[in-house]
Short mmCIF file of C-alpha atoms and ligand atoms in Angstrom, two decimals:
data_model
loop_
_atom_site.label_atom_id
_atom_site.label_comp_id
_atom_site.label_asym_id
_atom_site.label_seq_id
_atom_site.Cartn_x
_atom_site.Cartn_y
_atom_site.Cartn_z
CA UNK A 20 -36.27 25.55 3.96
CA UNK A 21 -33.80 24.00 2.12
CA UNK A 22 -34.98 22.45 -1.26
CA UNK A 23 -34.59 18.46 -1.79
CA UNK A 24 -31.41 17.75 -4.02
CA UNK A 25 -33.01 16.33 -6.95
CA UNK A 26 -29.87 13.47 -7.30
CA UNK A 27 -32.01 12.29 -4.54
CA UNK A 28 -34.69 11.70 -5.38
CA UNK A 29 -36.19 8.54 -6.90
CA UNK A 30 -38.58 8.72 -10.44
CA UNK A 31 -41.62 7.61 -8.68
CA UNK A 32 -41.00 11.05 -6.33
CA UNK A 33 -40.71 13.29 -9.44
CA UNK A 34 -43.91 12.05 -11.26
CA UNK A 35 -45.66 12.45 -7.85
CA UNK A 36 -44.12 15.96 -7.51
CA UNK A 37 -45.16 16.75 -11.48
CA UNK A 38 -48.68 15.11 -10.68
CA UNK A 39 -48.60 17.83 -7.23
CA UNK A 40 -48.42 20.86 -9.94
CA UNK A 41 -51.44 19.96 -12.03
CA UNK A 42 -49.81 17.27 -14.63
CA UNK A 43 -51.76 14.98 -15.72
CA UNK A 44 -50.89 11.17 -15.26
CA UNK A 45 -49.78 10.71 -19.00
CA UNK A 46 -47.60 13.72 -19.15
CA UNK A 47 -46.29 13.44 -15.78
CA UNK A 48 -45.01 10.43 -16.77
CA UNK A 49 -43.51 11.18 -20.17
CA UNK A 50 -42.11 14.51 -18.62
CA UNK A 51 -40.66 12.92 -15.63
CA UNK A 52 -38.87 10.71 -17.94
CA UNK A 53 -37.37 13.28 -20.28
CA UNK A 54 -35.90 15.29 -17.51
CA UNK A 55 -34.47 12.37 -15.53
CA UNK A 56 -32.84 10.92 -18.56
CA UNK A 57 -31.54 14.90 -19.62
CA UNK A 58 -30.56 15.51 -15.83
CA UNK A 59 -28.51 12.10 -15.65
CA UNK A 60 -26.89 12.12 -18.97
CA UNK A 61 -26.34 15.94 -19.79
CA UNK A 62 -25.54 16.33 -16.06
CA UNK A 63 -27.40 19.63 -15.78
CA UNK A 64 -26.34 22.61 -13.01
CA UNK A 65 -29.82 24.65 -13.93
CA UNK A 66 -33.40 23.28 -14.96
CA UNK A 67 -33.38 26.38 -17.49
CA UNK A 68 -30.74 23.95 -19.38
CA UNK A 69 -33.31 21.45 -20.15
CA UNK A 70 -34.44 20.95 -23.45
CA UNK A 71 -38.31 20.86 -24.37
CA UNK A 72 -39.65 21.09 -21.13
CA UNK A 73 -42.26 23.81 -20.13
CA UNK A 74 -40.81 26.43 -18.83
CA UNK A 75 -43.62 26.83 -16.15
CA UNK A 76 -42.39 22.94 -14.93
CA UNK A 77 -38.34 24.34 -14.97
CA UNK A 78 -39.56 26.75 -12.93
CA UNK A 79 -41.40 24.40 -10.73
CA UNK A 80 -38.58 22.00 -10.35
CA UNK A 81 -36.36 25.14 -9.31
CA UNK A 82 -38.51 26.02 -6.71
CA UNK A 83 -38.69 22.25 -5.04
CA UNK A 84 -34.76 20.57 -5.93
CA UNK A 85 -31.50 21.91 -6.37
CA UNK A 86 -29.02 20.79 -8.70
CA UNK A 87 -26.45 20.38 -6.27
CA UNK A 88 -22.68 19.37 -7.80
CA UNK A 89 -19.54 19.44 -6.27
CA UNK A 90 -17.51 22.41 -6.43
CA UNK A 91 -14.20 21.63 -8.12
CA UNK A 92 -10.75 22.69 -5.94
CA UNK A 93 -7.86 21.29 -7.90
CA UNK A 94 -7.74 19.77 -11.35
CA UNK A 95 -4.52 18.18 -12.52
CA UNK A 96 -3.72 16.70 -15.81
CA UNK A 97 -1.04 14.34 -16.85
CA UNK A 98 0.91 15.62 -19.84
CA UNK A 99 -0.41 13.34 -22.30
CA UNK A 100 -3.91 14.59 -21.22
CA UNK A 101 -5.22 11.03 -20.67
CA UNK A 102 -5.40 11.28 -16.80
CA UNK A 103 -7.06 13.75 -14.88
CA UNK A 104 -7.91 13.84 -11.46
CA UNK A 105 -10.24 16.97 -9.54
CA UNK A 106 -9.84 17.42 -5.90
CA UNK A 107 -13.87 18.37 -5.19
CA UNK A 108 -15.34 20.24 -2.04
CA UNK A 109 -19.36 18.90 -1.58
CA UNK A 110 -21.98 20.30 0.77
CA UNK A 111 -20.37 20.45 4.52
CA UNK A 112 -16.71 21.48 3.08
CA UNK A 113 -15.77 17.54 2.88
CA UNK A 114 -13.03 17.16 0.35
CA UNK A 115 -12.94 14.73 -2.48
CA UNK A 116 -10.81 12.60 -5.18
CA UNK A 117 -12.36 11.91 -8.59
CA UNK A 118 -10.37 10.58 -11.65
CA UNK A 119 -10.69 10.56 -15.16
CA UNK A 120 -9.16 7.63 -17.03
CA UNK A 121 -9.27 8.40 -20.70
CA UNK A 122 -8.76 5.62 -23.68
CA UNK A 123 -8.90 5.55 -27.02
CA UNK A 124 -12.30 3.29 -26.38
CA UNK A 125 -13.72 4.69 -23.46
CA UNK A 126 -13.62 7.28 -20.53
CA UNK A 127 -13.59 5.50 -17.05
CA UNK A 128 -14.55 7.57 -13.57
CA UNK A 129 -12.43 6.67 -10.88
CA UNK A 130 -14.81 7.35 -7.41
CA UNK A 131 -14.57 7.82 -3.41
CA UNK A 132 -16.78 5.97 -1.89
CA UNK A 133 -15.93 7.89 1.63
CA UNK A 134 -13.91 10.80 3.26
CA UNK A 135 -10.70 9.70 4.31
CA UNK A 136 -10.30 5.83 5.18
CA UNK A 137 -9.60 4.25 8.25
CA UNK A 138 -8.00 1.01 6.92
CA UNK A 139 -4.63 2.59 6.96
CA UNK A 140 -2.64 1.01 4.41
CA UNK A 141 1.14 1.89 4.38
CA UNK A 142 1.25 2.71 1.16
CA UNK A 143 -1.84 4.56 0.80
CA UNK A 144 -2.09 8.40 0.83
CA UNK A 145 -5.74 8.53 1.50
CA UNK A 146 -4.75 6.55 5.05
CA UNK A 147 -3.24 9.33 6.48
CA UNK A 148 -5.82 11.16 6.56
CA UNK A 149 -7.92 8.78 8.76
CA UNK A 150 -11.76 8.27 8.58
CA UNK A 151 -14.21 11.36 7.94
CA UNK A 152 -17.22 10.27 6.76
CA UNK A 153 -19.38 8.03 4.58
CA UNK A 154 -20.58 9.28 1.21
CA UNK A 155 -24.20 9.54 0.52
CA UNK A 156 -24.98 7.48 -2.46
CA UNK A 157 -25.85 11.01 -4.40
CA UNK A 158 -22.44 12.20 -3.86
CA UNK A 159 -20.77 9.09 -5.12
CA UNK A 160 -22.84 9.70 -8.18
CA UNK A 161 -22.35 12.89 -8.28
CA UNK A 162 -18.46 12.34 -9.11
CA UNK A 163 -19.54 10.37 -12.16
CA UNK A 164 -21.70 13.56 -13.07
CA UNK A 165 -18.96 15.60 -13.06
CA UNK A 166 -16.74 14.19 -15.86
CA UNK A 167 -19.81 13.49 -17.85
CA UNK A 168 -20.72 16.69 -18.13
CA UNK A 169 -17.09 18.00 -19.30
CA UNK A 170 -17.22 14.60 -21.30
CA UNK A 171 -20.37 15.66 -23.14
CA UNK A 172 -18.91 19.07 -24.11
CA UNK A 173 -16.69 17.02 -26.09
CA UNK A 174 -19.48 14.58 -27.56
CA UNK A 175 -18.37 12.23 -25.11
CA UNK A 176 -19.77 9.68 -22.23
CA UNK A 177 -18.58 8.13 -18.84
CA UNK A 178 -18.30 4.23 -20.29
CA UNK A 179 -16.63 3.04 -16.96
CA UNK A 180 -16.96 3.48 -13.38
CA UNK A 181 -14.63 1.78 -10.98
CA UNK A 182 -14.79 2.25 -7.43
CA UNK A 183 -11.18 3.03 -6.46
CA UNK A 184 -11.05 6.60 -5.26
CA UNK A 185 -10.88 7.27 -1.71
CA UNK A 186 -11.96 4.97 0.95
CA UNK A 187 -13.47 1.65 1.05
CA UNK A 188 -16.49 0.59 -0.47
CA UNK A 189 -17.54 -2.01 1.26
CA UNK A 190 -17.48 -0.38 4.70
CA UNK A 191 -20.41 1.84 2.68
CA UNK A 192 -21.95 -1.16 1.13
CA UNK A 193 -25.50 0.19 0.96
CA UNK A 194 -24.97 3.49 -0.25
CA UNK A 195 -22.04 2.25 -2.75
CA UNK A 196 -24.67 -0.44 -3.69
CA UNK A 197 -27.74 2.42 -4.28
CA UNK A 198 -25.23 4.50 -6.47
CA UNK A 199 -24.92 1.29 -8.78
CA UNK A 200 -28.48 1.16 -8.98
CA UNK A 201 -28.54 4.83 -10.42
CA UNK A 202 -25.58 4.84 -12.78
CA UNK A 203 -27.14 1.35 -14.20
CA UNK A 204 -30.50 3.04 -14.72
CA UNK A 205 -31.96 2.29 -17.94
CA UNK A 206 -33.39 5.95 -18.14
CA UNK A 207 -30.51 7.75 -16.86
CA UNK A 208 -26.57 7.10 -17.58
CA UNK A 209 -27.55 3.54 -18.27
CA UNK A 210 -23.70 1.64 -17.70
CA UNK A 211 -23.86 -2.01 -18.05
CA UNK A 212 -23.00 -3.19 -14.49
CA UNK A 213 -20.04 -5.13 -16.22
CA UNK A 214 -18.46 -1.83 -16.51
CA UNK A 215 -18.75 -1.08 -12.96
CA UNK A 216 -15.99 -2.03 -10.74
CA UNK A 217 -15.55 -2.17 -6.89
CA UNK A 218 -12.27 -2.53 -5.46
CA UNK A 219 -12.08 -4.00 -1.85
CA UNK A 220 -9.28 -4.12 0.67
CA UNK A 221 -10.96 -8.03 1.41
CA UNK A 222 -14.16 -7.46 3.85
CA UNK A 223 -14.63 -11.55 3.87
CA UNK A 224 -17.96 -11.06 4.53
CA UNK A 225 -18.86 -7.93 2.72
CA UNK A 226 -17.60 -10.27 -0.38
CA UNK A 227 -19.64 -13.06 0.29
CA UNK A 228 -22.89 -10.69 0.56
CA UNK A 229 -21.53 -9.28 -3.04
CA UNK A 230 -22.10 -13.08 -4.06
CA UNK A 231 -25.34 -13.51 -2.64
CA UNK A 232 -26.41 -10.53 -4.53
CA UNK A 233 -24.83 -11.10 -7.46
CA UNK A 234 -27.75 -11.43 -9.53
CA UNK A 235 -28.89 -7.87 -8.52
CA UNK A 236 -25.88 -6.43 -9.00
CA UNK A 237 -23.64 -8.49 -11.51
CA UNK A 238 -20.66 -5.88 -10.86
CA UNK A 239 -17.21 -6.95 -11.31
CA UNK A 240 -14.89 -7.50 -8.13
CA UNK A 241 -11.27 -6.20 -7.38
CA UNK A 242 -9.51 -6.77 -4.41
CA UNK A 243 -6.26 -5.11 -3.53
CA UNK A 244 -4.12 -8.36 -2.47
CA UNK A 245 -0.70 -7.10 -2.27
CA UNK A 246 1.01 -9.30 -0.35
CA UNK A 247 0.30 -13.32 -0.12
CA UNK A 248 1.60 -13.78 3.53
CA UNK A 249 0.26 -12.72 6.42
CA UNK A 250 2.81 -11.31 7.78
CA UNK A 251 3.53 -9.02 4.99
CA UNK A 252 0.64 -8.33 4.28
CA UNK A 253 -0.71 -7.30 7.91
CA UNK A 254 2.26 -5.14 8.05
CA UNK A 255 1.49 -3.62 4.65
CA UNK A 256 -2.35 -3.84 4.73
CA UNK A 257 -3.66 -3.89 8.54
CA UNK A 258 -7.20 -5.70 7.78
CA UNK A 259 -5.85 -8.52 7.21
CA UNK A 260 -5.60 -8.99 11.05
CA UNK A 261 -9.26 -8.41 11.05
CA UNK A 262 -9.35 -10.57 7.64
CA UNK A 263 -6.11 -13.03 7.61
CA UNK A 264 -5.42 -14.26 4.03
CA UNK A 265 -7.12 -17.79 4.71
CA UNK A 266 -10.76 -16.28 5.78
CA UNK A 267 -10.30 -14.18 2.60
CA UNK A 268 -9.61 -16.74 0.56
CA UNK A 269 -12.69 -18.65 1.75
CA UNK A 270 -14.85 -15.91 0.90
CA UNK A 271 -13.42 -15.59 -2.85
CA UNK A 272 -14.06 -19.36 -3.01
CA UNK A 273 -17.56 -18.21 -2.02
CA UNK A 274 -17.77 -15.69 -4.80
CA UNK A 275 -16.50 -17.38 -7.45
CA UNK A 276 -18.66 -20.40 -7.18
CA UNK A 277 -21.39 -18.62 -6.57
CA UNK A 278 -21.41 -16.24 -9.05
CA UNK A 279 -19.07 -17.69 -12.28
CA UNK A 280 -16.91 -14.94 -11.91
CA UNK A 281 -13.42 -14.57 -11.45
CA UNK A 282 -11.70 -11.76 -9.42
CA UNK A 283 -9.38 -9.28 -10.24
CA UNK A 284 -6.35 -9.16 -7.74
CA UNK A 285 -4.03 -6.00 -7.47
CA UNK A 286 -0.84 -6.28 -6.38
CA UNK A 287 1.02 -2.87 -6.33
CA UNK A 288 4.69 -4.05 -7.00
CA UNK A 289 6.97 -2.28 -4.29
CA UNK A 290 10.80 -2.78 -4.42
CA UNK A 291 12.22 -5.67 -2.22
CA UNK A 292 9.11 -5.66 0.10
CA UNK A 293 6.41 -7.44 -2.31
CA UNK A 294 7.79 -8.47 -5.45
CA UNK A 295 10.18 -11.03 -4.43
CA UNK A 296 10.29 -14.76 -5.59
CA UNK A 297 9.21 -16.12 -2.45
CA UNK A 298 5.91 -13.54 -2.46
CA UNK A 299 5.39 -14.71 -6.14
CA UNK A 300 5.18 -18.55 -5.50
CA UNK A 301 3.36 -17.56 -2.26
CA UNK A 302 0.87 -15.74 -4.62
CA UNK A 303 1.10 -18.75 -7.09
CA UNK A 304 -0.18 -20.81 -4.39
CA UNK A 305 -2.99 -18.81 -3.03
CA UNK A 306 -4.73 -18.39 -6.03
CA UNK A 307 -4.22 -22.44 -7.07
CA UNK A 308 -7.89 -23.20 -7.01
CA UNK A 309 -8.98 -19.79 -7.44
CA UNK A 310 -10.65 -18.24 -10.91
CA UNK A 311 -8.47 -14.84 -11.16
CA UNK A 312 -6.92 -12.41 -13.01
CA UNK A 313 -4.05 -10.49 -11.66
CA UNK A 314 -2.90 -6.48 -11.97
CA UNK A 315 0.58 -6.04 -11.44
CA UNK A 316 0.87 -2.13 -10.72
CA UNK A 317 3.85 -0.26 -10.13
CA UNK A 318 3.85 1.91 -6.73
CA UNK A 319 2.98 5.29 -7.21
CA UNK A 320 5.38 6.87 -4.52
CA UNK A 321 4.20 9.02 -2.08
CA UNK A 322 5.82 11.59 1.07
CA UNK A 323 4.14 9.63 3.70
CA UNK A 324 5.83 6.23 2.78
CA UNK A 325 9.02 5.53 1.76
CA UNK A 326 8.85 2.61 -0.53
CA UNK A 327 9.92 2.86 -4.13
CA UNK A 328 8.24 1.25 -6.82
CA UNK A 329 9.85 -2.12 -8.60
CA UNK A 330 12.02 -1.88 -11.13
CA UNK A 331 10.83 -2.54 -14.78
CA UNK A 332 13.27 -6.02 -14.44
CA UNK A 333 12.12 -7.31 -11.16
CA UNK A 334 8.45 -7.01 -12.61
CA UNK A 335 9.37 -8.45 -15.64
CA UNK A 336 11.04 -11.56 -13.49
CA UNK A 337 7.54 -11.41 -11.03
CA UNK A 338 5.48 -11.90 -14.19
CA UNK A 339 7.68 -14.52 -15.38
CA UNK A 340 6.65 -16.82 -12.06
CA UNK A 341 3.08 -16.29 -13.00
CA UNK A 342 3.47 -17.17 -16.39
CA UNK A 343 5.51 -20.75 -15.77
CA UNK A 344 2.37 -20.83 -13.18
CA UNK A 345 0.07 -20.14 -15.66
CA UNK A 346 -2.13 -17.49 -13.28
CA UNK A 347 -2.96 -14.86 -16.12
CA UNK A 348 -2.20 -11.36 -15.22
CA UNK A 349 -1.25 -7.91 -16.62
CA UNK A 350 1.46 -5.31 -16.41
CA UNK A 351 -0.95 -2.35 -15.97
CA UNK A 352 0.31 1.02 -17.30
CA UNK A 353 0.96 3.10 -14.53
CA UNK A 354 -1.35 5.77 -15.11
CA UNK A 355 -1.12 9.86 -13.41
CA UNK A 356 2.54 9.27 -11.43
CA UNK A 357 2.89 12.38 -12.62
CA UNK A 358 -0.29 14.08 -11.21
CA UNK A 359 -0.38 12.61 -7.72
CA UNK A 360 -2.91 10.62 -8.99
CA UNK A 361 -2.48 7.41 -6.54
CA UNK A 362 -5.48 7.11 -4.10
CA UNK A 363 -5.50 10.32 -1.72
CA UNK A 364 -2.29 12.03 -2.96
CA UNK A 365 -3.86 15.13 -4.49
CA UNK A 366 -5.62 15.50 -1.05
CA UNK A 367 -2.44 15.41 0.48
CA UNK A 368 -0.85 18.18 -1.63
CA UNK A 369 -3.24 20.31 -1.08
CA UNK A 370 -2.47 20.40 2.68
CA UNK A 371 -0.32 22.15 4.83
N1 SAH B 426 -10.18 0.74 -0.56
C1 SAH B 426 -10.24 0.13 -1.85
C2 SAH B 426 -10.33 1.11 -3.00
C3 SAH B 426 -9.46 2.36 -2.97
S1 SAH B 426 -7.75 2.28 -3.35
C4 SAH B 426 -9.05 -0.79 -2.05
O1 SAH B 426 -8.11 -0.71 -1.27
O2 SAH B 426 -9.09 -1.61 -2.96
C5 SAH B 426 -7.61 1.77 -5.01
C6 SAH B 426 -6.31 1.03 -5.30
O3 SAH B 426 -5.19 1.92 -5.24
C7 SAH B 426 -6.04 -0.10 -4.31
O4 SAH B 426 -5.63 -1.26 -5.00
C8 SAH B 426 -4.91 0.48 -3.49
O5 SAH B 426 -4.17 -0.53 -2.87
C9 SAH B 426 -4.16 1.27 -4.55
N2 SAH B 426 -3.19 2.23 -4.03
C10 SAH B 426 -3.23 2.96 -2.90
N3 SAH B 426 -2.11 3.69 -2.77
C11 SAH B 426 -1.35 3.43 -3.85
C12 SAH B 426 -0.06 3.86 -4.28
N4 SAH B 426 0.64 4.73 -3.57
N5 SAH B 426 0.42 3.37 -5.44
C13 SAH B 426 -0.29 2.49 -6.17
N6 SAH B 426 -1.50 2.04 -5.82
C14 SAH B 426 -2.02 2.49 -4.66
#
């Protein structure tokens, strides 16, 4: 029989399973603890790693859960060493993104949420490949895993998670939602939630659920905007037919009220098809009444599309609108060009 993997398994579970072996209450308890917290934050491939636990309960756990992590395909690095991104290959053969953003400050995980995507961007490497399948939540936290255990070879620790890997989160709410609930853990990784972001192509009412939950899950909210007609952006972003700009920006109305937040808003800057004057004062006046914060992102090019990203000018002119506007937004560094590090692109490399 297959054993359990034990990134499924809830605490309650393991201090029943300790109790099952002759622990007693107390100690099941304490011991429970310990190796959750050592599993979680040393990421650990073998109970025998496990520090100050019996070895009569390693051997236990061995013989009910396996440690079960990812086997890593493809690693690329950018040259400055602060990007890296793993292709990984879990259970069933599925294939994976994961990236590693590293800072002077902290070290933020870029996840999948699923395999493959079906909302088909243009843009969008991982949209070629179509839909696969969901992630379980222990797979999406088993990404995080991953780079924390290389990061605690180097007395480091995953500070960041955001949820902008492959596929989209919110068409996996639940188990996107139960892998929060694990990296937050107190006795495990322990990440504030305010560290946690989930990037959204704009499910309207998977949004407006995030606001209603809010209080359970005070994560922070991205959506990749883009384009600030419908038109364009239908053409560049096909759930906005499902999801026109108006019901969208109804339910970010929703969620900012509701929740005191604002909302981060991407916009990948693509030569003379989104970062014109007439798409910036479009984008001016979409966000009017809205509490944001906007990303301006150069393209990351890849094979399957054939736009080219903005030059450093026309951003600097797009940026210039939003400032006389007084919308606050970034320039964001484009970060792993170099490594095919845009959503899906390593994937793509890797096939024929
Ligand atoms: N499905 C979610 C999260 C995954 S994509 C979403 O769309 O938000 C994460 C981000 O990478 C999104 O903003 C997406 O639009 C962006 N992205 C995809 N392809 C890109 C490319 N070639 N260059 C730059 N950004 C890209």
């Amino acid at each position: 029989m297959s054993r359990t993997n034990f990134y499924n398994v809830d605490l309650p579970e393991l201090v029943k399973a300790l109790q099952s072996w002759g622990e007693p209450f107390d100690q099941a308890h304490a011991l429970a603890r310990d190796i959750w917290h050592q599993a979680y934050t040393a990421s650990v491939t073998d109970f025998s790693e496990l520090t100050g636990i019996p070895p009569r309960v390693q051997q236990q756990l061995a013989g009910a859960f396996a440690l079960r992590h990812p086997v890593e395909l493809a690693q690329s690095t950018s040259r400055d060493g602060s990007t890296r991104k793993d292709l990984l290959a879990l259970e069933d053969g599925a294939q994976i993104e994961t990236g590693l953003l590293r800072y002077r400050d902290r070290h933020t995980i870029c996840v999948s949420t699923r395999v493959g995507c079906a909302c088909d961007c243009s843009f969008c490497a991982t949209g070629r490949m179509g839909f696969v399948r969901q992630l379980h939540c222990d797979e999406i936290v088993a990404q995080v895993l991953h780079f924390q255990r290389w990061l605690t070879t180097q007395d480091k620790a995953v500070s960041n998670v955001v949820f902008m890997g492959m596929g989209e989160p919110l068409l996996n709410r639940e188990q996107t939602l139960q892998a929060v609930r694990r990296l937050t853990d107190p006795r495990g990784l322990n990440l504030a939630p305010g560290r946690i972001t989930l990037s959204t192509v704009g499910i309207a009412p998977e949004i407006e659920y995030l606001a209603d939950v809010h209080s359970r899950w005070p994560i922070k909210l991205a959506i990749s905007l883009h384009a600030a007609t419908d038109d364009l952006r239908t053409k560049l972003m096909p759930i906005n037919k499902t999801y026109p700009l108006a019901r969208l920006h109804e339910a970010v109305r929703v969620y900012t009220e509701k929740t005191r937040r604002r909302v981060l808003f991407e916009w990948i800057m693509i030569a003379g098809v989104n970062d014109t004057q007439e798409q910036a004062l479009a984008l001016v006046t979409w966000l009017q009444d809205l509490a944001s914060h906007v990303n301006l992102i150069r393209l990351n090019p890849t094979s399957a599309y054939d736009g080219t990203p903005s030059t450093g000018e026309t951003t600097e002119a797009f940026s210039a609108i939003l400032d006389q506007h007084k919308i606050p937004h970034t320039m964001r560094q484009r970060r792993g060009a170099g490594i095919d590090a845009g959503c899906g692109q390593l994937h793509a490399r890797r096939r024929p």
